[in-house]
mmCIF file of C-alpha atoms and ligand atoms in Angstrom:
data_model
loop_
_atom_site.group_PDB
_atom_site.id
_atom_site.type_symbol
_atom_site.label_atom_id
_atom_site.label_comp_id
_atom_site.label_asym_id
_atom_site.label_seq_id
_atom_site.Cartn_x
_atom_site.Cartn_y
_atom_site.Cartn_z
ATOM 1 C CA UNK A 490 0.000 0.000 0.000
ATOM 2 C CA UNK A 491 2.789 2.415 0.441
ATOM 3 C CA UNK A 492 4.014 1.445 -2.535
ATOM 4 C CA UNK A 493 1.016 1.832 -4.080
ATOM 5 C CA UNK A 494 0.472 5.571 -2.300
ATOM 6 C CA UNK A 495 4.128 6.752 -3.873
ATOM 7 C CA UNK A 496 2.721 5.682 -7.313
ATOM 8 C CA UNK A 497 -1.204 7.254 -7.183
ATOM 9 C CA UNK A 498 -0.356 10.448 -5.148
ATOM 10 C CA UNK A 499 -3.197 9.720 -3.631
ATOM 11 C CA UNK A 500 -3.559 11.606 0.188
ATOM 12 C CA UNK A 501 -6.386 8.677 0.798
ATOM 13 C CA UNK A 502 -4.108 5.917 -0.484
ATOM 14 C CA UNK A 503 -1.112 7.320 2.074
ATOM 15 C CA UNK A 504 -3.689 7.201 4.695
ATOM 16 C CA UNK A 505 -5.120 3.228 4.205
ATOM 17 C CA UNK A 506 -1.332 2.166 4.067
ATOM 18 C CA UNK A 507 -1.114 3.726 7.113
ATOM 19 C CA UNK A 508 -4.582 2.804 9.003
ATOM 20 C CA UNK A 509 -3.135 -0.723 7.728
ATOM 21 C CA UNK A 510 0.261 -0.452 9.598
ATOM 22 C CA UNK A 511 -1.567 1.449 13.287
ATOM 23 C CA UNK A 512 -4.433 -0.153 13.031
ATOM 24 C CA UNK A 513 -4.151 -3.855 11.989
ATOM 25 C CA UNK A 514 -7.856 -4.615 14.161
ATOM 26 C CA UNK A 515 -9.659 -2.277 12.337
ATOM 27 C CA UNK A 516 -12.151 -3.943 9.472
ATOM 28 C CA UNK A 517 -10.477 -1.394 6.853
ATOM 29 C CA UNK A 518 -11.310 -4.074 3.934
ATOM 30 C CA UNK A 519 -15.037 -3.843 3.998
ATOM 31 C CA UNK A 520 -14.844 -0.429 4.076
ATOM 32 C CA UNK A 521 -12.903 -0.619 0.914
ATOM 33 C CA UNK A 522 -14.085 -3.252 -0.656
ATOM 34 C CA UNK A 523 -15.587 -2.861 -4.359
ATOM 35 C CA UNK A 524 -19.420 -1.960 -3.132
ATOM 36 C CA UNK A 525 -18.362 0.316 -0.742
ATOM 37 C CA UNK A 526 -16.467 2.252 -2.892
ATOM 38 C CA UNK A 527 -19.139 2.042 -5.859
ATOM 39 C CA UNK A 528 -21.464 3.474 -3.493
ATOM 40 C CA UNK A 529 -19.707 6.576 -2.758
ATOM 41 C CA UNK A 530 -17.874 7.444 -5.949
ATOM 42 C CA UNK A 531 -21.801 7.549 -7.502
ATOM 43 C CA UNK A 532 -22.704 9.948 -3.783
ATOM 44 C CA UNK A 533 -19.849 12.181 -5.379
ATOM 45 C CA UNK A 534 -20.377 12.566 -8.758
ATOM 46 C CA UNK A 535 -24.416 12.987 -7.657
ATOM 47 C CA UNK A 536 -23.439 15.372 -5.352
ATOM 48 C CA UNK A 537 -21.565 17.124 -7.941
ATOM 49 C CA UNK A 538 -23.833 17.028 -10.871
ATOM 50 C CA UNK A 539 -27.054 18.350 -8.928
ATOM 51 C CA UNK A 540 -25.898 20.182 -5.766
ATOM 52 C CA UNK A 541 -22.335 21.510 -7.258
ATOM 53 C CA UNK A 542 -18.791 21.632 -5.782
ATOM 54 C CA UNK A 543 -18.558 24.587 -2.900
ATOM 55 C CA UNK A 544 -19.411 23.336 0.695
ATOM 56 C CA UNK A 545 -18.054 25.344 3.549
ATOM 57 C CA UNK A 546 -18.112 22.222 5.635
ATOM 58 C CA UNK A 547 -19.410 18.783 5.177
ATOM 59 C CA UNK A 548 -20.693 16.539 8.181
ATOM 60 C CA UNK A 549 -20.716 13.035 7.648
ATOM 61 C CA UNK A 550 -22.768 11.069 10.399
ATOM 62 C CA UNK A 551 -22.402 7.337 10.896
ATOM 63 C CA UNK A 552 -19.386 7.992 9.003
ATOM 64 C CA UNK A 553 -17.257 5.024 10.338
ATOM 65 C CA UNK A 554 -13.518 5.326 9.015
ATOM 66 C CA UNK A 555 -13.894 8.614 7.052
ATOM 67 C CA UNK A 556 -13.767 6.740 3.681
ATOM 68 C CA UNK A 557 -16.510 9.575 2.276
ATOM 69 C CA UNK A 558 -14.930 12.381 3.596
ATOM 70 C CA UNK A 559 -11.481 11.362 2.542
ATOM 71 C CA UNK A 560 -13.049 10.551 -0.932
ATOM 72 C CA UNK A 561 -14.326 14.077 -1.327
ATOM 73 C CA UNK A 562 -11.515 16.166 0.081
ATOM 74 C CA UNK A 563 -9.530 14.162 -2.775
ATOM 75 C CA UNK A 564 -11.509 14.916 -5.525
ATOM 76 C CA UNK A 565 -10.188 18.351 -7.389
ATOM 77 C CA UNK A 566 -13.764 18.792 -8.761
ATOM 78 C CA UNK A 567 -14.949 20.018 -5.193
ATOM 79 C CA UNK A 568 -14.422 23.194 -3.066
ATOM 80 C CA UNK A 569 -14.521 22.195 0.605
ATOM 81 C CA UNK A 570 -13.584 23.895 3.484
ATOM 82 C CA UNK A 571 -13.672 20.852 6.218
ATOM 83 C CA UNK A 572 -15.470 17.656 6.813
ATOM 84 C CA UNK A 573 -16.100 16.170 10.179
ATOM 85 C CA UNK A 574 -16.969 12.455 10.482
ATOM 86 C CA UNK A 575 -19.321 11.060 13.274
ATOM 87 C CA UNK A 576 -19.830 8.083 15.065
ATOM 88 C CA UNK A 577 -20.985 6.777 18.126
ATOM 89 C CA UNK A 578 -18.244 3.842 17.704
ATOM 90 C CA UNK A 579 -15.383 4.890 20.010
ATOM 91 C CA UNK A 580 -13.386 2.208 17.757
ATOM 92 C CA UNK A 581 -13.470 3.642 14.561
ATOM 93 C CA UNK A 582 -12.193 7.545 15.500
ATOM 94 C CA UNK A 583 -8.404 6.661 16.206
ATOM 95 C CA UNK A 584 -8.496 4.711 12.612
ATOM 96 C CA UNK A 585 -10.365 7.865 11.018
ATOM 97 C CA UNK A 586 -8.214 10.107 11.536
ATOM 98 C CA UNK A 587 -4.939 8.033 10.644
ATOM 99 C CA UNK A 588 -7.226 7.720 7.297
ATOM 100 C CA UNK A 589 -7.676 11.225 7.448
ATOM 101 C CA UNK A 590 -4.007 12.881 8.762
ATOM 102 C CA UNK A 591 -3.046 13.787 5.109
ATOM 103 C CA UNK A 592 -6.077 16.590 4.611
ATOM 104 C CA UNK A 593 -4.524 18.095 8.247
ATOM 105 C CA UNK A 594 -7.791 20.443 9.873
ATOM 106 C CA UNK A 595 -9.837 20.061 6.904
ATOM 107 C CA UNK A 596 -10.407 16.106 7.996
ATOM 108 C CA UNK A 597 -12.361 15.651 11.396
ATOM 109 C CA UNK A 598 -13.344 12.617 13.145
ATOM 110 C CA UNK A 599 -15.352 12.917 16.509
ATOM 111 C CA UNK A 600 -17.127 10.165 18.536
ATOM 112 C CA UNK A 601 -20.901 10.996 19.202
ATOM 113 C CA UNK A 602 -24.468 9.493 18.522
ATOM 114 C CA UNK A 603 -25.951 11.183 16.061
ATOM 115 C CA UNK A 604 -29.447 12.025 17.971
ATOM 116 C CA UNK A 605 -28.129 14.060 20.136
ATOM 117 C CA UNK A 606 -25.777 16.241 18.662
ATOM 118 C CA UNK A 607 -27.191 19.585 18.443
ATOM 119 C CA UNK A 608 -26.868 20.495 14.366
ATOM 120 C CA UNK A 609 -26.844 24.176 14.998
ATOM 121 C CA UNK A 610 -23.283 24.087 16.591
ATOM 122 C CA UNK A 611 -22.438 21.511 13.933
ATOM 123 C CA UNK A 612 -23.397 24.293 11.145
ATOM 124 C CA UNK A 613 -22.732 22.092 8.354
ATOM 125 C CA UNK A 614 -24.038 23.459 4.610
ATOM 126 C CA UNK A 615 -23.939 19.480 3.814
ATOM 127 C CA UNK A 616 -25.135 16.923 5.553
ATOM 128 C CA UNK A 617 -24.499 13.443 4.817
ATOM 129 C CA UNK A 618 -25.675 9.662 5.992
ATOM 130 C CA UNK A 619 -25.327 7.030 4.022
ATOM 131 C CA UNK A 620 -25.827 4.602 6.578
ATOM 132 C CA UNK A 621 -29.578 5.269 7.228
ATOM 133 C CA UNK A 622 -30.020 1.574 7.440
ATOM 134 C CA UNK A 623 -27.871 1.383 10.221
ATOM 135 C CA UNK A 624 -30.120 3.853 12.507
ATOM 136 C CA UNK A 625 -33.838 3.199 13.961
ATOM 137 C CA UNK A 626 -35.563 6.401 12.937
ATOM 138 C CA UNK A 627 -34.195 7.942 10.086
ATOM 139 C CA UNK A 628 -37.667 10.366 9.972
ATOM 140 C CA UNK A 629 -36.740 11.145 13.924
ATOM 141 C CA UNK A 630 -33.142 12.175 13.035
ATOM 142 C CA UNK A 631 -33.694 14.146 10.192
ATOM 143 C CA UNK A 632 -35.769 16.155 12.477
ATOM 144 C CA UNK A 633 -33.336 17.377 14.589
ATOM 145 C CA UNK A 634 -31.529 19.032 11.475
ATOM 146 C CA UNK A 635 -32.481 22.879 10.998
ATOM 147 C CA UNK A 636 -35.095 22.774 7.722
ATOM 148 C CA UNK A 637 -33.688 24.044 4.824
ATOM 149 C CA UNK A 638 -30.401 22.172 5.485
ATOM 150 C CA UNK A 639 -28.815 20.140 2.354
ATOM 151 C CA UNK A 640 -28.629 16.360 3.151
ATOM 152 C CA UNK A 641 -27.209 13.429 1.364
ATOM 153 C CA UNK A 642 -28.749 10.195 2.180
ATOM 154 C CA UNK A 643 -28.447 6.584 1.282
ATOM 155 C CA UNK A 644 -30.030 3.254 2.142
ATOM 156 C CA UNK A 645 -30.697 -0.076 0.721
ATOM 157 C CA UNK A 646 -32.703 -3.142 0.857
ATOM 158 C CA UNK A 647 -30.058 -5.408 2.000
ATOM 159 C CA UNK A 648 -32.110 -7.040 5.199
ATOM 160 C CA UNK A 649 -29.717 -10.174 5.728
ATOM 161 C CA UNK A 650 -27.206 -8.455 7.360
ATOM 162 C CA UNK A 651 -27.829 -8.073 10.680
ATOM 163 C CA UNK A 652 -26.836 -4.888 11.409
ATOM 164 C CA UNK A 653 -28.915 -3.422 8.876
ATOM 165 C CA UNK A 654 -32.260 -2.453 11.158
ATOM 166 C CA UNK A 655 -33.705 0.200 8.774
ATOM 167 C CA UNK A 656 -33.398 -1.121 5.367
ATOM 168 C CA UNK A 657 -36.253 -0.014 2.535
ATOM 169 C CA UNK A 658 -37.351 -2.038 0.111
ATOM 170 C CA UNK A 659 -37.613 0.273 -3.147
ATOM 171 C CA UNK A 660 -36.424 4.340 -3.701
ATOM 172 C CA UNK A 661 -40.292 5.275 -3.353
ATOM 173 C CA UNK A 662 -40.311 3.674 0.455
ATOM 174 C CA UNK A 663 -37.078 5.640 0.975
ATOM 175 C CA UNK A 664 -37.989 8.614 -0.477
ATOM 176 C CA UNK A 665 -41.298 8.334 1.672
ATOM 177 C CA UNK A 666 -39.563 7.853 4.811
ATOM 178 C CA UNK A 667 -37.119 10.643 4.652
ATOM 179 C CA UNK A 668 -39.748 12.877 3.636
ATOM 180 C CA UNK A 669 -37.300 15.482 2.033
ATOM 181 C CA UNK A 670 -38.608 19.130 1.157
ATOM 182 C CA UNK A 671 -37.000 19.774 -2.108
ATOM 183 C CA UNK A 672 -35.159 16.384 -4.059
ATOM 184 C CA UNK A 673 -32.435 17.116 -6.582
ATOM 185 C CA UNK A 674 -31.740 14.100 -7.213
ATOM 186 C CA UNK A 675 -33.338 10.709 -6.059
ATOM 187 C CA UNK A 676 -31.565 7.023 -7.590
ATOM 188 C CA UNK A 677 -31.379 3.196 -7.344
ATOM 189 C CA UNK A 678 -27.516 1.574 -7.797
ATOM 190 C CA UNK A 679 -28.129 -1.999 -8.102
ATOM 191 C CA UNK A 680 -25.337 -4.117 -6.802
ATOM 192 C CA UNK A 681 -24.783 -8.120 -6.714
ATOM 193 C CA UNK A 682 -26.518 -9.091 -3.556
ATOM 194 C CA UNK A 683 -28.540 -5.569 -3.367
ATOM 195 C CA UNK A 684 -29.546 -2.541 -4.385
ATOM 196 C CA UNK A 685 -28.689 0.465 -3.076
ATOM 197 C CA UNK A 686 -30.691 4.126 -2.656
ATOM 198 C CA UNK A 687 -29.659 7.453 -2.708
ATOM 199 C CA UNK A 688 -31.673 11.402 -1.993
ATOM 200 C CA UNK A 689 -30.040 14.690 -2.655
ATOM 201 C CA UNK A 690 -31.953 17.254 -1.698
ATOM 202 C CA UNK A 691 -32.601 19.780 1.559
ATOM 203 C CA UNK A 692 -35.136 18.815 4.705
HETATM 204 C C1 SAM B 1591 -21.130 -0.086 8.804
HETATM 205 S S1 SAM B 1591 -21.045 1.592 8.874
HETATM 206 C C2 SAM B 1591 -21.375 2.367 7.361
HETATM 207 C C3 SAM B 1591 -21.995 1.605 6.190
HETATM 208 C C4 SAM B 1591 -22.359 2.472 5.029
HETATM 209 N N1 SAM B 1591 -22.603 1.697 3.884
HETATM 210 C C5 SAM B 1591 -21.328 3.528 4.735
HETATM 211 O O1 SAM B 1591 -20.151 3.248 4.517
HETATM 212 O O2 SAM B 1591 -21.694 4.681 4.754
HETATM 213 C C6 SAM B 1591 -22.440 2.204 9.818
HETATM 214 C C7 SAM B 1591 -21.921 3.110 10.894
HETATM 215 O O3 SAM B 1591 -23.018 3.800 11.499
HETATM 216 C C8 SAM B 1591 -22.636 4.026 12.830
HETATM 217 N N2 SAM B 1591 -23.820 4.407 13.622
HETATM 218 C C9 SAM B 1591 -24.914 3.644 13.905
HETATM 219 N N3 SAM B 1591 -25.783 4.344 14.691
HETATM 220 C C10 SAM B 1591 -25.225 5.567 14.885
HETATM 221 C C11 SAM B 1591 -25.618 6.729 15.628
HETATM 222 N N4 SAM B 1591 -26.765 6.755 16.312
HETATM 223 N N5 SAM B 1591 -24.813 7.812 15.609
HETATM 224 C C12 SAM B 1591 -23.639 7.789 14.925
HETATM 225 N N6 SAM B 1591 -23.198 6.714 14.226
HETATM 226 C C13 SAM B 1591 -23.973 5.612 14.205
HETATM 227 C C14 SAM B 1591 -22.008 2.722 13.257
HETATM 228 O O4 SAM B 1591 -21.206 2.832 14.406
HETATM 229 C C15 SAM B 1591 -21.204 2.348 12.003
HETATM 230 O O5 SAM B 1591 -19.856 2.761 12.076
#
């Protein structure tokens, strides 16, 4: 992998060959693997093509090792100030921000459930979770957010694994549940063993 970061340039690349050496617990490959990555190079270029590339700072919540964050702070199409990743896994922060220590203060990763963070102190223009089938009540979460605020949400209907508790079963359910104001974009990626959703648009 560091060979591989020396060849690519890439600050994301640096970062995995070193989450690899610090971290050697931390379940880095199925946050890279293939799906994973699909899923949020097609939340990027969405983001992109229907929301645009200037975002004073981007909160990711349930954002497990950063890979998102990291993703867009790469990408030269985008203008972004900072990103902060959230979870309420005290595990995954340390391995975050080694993922993370190339972008310096523009890459954040704090520990805290996303309920009960209060969103106005956060002050994020961009608001993503694309892990809404990890969380109960995505309707009751995206009403703590301030209306008007941009979000970025995915989902999917992939009910075997366990530790999905909130999965939908096509984009109309999702789009149903999250109830969105204004939707700039709304999609279905299907993948081997599921399919996965995605919303653009502001609460
Ligand atoms: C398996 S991961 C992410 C999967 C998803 N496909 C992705 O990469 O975006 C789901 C994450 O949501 C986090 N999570 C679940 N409930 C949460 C909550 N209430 N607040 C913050 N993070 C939460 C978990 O700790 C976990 O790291």
């Amino acid at each position: 992998m560091r060979g591989l970061a020396a060849y690519s340039g890439s600050v994301l690349v640096d970062g995995l060959a070193r989450v690899i050496a610090k971290h050697p617990e931390a379940n880095i490959a199925n946050a890279f693997n293939y799906k994973q990555v699909g899923c949020k190079l097609w939340a990027r270029d969405k983001l992109f093509e229907s929301a645009g590339p200037s975002y004073r700072k981007v909160a990711v919540l349930g954002g497990w090792y950063g890979v998102l964050p990291a993703m867009l702070l790469e990408d030269p199409r985008f203008n972004i100030g900072a990103t902060v990743s959230y979870d309420i896994d005290p595990a995954v922060e340390e391995v975050a921000r080694t993922l993370g220590s190339g972008f310096g203060e523009r890459f954040r990763a704090v520990t805290a459930d996303m309920y009960t963070l209060d969103y106005r102190n956060v002050a994020a223009d961009l608001i993503v979770n694309t892990s809404c089938e990890h969380i109960a009540d995505l309707p009751g979460w995206l009403g703590f957010l301030p209306s008007g605020t941009r979000v970025l949400l995915q989902s999917n209907d992939y009910f075997s694994e366990p530790t999905h508790i909130n999965c939908v079963s096509s984009l109309d359910q999702f789009r149903a549940q999250a109830g969105l104001a204004r939707t700039d974009f709304a999609g279905a990626l299907p993948m081997k063993k599921y399919t996965r959703f995605m919303l653009i648009g502001t609460i």
